[in-house]
mmCIF file with all atom_site columns, C-alpha atoms (C1' of nucleotides) in Angstrom:
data_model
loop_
_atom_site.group_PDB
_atom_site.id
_atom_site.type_symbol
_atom_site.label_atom_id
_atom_site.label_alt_id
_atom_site.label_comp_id
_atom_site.label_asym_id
_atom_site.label_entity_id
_atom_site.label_seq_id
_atom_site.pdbx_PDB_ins_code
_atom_site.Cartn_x
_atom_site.Cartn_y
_atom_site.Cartn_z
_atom_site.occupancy
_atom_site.B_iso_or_equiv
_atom_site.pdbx_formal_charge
_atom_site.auth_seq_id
_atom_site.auth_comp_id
_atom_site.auth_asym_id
_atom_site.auth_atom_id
_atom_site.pdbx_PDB_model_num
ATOM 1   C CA    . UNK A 1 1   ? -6.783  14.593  8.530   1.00 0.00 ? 1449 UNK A CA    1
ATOM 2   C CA    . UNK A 1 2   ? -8.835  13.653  5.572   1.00 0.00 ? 1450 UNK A CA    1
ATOM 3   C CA    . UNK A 1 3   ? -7.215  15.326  2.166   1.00 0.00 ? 1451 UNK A CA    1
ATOM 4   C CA    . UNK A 1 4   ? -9.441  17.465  0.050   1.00 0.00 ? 1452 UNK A CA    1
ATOM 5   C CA    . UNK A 1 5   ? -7.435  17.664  -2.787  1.00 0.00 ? 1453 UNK A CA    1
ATOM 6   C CA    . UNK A 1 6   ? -6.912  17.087  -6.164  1.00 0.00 ? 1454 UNK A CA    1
ATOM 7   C CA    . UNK A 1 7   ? -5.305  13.590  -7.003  1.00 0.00 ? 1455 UNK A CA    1
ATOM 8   C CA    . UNK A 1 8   ? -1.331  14.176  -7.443  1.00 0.00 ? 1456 UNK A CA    1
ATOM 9   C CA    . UNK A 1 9   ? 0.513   12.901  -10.521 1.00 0.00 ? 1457 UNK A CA    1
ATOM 10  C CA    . UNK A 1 10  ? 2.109   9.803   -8.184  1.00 0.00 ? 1458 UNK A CA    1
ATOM 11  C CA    . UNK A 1 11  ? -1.824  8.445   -7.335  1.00 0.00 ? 1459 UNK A CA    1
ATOM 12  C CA    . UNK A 1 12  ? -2.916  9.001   -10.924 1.00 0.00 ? 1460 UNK A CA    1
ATOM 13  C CA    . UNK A 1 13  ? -0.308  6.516   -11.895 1.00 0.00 ? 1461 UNK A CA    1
ATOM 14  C CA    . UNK A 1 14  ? -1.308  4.270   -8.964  1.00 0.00 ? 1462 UNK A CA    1
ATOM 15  C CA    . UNK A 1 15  ? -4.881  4.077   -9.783  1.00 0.00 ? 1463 UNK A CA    1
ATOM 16  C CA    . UNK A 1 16  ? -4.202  3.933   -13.571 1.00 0.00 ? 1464 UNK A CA    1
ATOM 17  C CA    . UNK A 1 17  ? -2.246  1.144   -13.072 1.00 0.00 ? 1465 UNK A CA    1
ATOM 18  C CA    . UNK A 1 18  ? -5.234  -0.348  -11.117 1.00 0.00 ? 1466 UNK A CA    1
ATOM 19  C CA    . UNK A 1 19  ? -7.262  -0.644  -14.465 1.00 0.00 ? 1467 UNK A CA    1
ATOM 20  C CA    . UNK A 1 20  ? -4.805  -2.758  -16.004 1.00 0.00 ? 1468 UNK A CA    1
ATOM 21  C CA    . UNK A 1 21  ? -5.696  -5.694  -13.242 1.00 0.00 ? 1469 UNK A CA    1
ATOM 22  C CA    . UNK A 1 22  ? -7.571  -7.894  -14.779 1.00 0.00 ? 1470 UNK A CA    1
ATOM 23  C CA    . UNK A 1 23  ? -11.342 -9.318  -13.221 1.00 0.00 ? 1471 UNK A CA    1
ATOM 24  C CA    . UNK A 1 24  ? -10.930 -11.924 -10.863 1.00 0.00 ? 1472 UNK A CA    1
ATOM 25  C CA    . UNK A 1 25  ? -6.789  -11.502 -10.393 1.00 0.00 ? 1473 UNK A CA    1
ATOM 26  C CA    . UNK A 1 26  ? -5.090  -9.581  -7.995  1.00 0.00 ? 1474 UNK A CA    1
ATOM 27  C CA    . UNK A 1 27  ? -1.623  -8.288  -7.639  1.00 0.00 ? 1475 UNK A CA    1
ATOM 28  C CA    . UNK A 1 28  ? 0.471   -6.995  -4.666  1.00 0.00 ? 1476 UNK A CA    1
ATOM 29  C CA    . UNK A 1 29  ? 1.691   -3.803  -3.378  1.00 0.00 ? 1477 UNK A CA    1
ATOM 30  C CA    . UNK A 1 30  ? 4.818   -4.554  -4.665  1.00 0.00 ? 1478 UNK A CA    1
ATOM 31  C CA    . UNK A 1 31  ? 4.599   -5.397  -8.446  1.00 0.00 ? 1479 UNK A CA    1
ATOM 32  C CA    . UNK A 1 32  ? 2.123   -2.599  -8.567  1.00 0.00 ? 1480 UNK A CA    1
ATOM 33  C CA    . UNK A 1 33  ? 5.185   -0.017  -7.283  1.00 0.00 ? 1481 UNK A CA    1
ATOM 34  C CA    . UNK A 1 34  ? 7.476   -2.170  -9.902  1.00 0.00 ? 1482 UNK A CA    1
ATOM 35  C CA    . UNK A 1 35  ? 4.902   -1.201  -12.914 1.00 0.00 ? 1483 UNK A CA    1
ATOM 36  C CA    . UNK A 1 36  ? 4.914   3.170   -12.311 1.00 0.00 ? 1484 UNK A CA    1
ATOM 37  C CA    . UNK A 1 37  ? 8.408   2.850   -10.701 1.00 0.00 ? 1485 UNK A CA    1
ATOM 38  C CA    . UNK A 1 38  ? 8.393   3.070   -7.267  1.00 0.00 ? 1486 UNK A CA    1
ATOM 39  C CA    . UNK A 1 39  ? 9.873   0.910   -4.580  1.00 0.00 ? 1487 UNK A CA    1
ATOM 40  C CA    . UNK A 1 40  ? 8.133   1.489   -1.295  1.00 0.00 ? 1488 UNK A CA    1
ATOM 41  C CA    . UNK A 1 41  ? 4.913   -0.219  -1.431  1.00 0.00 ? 1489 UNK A CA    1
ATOM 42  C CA    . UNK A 1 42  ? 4.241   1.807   1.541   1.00 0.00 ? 1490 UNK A CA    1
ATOM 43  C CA    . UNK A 1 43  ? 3.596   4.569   -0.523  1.00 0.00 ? 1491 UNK A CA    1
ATOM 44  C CA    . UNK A 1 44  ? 1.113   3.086   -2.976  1.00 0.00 ? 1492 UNK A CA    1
ATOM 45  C CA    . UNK A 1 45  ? -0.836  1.818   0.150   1.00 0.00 ? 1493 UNK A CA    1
ATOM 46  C CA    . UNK A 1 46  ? -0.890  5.303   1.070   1.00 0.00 ? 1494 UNK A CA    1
ATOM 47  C CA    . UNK A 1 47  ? -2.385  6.080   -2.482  1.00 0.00 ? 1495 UNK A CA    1
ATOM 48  C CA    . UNK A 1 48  ? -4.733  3.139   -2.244  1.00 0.00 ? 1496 UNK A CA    1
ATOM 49  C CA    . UNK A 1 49  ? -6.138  4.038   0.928   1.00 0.00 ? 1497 UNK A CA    1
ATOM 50  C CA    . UNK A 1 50  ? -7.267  7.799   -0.503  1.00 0.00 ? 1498 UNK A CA    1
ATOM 51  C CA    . UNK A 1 51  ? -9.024  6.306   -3.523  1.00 0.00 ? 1499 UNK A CA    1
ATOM 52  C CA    . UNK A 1 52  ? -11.742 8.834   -4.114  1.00 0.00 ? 1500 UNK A CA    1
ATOM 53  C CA    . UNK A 1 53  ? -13.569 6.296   -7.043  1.00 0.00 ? 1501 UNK A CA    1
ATOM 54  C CA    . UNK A 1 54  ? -13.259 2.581   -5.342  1.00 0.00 ? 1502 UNK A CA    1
ATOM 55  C CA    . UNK A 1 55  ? -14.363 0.398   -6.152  1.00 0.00 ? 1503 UNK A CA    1
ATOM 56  C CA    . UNK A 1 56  ? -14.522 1.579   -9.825  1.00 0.00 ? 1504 UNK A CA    1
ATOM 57  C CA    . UNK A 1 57  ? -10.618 2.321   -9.384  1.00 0.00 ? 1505 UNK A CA    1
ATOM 58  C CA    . UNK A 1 58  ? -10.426 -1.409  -7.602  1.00 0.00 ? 1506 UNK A CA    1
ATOM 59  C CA    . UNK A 1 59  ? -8.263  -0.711  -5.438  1.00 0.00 ? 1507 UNK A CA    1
ATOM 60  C CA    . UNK A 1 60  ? -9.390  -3.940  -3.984  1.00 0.00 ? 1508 UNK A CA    1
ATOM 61  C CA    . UNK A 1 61  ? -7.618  -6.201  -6.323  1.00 0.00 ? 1509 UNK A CA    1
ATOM 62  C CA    . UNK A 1 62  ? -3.979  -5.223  -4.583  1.00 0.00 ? 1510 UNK A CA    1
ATOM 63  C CA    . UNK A 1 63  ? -3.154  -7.522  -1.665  1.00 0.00 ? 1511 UNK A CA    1
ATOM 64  C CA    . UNK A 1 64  ? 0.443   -8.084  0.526   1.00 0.00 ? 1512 UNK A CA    1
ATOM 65  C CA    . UNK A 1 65  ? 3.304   -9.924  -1.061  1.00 0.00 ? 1513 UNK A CA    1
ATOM 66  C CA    . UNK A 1 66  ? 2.377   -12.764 0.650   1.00 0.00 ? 1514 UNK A CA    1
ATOM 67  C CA    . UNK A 1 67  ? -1.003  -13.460 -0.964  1.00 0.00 ? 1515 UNK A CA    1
ATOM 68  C CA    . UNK A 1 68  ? -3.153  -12.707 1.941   1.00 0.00 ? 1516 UNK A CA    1
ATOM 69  C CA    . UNK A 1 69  ? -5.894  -10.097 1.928   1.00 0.00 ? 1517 UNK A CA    1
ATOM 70  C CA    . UNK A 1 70  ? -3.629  -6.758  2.909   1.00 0.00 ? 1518 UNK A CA    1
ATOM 71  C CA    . UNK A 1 71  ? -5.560  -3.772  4.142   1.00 0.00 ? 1519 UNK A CA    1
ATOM 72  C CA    . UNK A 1 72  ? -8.370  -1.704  3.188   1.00 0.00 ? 1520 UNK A CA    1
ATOM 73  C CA    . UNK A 1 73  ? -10.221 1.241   3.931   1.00 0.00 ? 1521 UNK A CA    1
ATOM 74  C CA    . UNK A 1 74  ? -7.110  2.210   6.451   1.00 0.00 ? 1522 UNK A CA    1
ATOM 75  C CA    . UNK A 1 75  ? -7.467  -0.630  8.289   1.00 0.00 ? 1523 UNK A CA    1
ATOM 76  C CA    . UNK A 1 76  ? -5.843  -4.472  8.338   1.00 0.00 ? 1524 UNK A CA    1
ATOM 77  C CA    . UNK A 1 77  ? -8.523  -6.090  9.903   1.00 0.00 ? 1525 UNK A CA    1
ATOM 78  C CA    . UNK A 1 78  ? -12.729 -5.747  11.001  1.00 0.00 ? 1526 UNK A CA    1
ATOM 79  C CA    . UNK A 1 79  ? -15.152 -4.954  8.407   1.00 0.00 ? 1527 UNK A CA    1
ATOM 80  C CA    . UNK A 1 80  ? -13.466 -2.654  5.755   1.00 0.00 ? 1528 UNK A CA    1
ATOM 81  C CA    . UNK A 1 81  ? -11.605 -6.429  5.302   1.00 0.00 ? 1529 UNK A CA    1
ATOM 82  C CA    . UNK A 1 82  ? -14.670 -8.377  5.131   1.00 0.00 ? 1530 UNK A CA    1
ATOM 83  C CA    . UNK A 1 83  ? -15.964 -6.229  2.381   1.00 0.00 ? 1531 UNK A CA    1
ATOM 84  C CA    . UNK A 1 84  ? -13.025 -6.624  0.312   1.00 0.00 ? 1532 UNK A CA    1
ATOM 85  C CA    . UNK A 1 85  ? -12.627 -10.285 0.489   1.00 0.00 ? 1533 UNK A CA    1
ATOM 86  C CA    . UNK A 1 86  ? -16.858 -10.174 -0.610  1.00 0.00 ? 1534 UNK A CA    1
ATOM 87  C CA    . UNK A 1 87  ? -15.568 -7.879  -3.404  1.00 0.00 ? 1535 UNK A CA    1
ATOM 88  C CA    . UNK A 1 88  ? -12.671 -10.416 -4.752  1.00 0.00 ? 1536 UNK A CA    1
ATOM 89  C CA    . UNK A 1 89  ? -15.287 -13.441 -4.613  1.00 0.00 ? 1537 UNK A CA    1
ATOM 90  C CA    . UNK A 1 90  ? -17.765 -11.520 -6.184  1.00 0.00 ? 1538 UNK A CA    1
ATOM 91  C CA    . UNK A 1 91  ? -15.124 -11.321 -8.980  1.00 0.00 ? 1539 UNK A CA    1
ATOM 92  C CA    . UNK A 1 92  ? -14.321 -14.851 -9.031  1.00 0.00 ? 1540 UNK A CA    1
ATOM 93  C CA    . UNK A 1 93  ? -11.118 -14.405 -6.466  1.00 0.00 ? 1541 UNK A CA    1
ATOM 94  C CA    . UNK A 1 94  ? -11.110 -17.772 -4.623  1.00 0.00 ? 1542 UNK A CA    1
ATOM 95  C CA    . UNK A 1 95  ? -9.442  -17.881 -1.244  1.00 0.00 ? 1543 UNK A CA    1
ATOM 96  C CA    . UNK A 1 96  ? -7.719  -20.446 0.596   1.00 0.00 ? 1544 UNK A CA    1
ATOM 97  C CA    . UNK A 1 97  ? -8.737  -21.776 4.028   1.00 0.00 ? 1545 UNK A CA    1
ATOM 98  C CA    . UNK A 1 98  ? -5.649  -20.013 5.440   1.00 0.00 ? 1546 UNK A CA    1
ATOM 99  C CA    . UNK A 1 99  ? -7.622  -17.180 4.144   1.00 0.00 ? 1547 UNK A CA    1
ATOM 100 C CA    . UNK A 1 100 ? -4.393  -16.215 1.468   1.00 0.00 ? 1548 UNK A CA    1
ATOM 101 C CA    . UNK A 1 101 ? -5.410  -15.890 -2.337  1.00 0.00 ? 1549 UNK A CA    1
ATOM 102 C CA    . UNK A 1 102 ? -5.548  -18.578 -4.789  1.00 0.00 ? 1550 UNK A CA    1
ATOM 103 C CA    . UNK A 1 103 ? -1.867  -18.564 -6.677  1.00 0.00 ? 1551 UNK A CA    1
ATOM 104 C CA    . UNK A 1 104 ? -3.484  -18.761 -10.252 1.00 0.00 ? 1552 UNK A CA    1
ATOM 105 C CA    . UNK A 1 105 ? -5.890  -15.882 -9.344  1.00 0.00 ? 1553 UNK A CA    1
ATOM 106 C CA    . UNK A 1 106 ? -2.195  -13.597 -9.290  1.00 0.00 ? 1554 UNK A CA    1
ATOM 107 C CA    . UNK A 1 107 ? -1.375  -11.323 -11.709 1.00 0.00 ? 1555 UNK A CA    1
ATOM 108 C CA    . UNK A 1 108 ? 1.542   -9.632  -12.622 1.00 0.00 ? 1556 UNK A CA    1
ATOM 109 C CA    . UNK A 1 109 ? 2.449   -6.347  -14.559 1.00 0.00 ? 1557 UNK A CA    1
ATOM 110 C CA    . UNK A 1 110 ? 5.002   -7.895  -16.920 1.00 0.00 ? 1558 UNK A CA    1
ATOM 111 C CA    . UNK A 1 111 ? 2.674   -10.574 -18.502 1.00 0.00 ? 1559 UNK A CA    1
ATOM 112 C "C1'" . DC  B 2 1   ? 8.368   -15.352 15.044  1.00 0.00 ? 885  DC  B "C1'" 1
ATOM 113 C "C1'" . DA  B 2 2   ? 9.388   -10.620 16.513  1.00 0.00 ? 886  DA  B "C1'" 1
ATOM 114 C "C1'" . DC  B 2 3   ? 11.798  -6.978  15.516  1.00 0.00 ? 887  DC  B "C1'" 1
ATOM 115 C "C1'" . DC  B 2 4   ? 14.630  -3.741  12.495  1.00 0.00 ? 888  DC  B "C1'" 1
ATOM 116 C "C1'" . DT  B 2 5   ? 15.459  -1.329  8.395   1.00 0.00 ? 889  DT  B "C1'" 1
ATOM 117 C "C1'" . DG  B 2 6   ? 14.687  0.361   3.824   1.00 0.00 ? 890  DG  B "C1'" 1
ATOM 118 C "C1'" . DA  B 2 7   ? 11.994  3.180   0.511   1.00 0.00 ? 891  DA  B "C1'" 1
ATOM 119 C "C1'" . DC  B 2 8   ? 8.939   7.246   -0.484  1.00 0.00 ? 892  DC  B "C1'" 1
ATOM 120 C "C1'" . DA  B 2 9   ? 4.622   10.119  -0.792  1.00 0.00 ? 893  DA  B "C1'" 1
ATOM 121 C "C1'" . DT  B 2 10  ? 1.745   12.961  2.015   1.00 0.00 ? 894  DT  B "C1'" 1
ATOM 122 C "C1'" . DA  B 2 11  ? 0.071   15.099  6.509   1.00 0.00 ? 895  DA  B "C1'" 1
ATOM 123 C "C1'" . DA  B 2 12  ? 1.101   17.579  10.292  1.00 0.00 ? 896  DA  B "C1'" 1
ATOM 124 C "C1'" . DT  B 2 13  ? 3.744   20.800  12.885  1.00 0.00 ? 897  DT  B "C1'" 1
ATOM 125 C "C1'" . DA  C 3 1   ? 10.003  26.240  3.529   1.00 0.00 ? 90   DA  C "C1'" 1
ATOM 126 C "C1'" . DA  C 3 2   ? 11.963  22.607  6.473   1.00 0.00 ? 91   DA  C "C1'" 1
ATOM 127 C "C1'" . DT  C 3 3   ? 11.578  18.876  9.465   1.00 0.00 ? 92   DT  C "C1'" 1
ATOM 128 C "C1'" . DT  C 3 4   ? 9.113   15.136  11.597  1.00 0.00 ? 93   DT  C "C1'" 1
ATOM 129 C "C1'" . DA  C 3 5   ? 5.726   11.508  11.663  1.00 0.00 ? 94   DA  C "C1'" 1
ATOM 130 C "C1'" . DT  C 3 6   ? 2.943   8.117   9.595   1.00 0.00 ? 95   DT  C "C1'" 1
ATOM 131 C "C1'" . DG  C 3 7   ? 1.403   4.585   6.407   1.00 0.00 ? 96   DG  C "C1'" 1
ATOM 132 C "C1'" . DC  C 3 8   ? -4.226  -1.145  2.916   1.00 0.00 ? 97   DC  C "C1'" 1
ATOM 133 C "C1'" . DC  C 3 9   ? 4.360   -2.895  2.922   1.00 0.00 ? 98   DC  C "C1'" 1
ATOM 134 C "C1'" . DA  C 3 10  ? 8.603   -6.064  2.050   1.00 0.00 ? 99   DA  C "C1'" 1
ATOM 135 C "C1'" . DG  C 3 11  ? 12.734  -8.213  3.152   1.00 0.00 ? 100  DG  C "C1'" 1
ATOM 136 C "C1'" . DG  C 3 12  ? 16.233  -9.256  6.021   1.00 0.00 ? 101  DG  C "C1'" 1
ATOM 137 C "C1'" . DT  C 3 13  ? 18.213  -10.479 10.712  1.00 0.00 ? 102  DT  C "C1'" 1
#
DNA sequence: CACCTGACATAAT
DNA sequence: AATTATGCCAGGT
């Protein structure tokens, strides 16, 4: 179930947009569909999730509307999660103890 | 808080 | 080619 297959002109947008997230800031799922004009975050998870360059295409810097971690890897929880958060700290991404990200570490596409 | 529904690309059949 | 199922969601009921 794994695609071998060129990157289609919907996931070029997605990770394209990715670049324009600044270090240390996320953005959601959301804002992200908002930015290439698409309004099921469901599908840019989908995109996410088949990133063939992370974390150079940081796909790790897009978490759920509500500020908390989201997914990664395919998965909501266990290690793929861990390594994330590691990966937003490393960036300067601080977390709350709640475990939802820091409001001034949010970006969004219309600044 | 636990569903239900909406939106939409891709995988599978 | 067409239909169904699934998904790093979000918002409403």
């Amino acid at each position: 179930m794994e695609l071998h297959r060129p990157p289609t002109e919907f996931e070029r947008k997605v990770f394209d947009a990715l670049h324009l997230i600044p270090r240390g800031k996320v953005t959601t799922y959301s804002q992200l569909g908002k930015y290439i004009n698409c309004r099921s975050p469901r599908a840019i998870g989908q995109a996410l999730k088949r990133n063939p360059f992370a974390p150079e295409t940081p796909c790790h810097r897009v978490v759920s509307a509500d500020l908390k971690i989201g997914g990664f890897g395919g998965q909501r929880d266990g290690e793929p999660i861990d390594r994330k958060r590691r990966l937003l700290e490393g960036e300067g991404v601080t977390f709350a103890p709640d475990g939802s990200i820091a409001p001034e570490c949010y970006y969004s596409f219309d600044e």
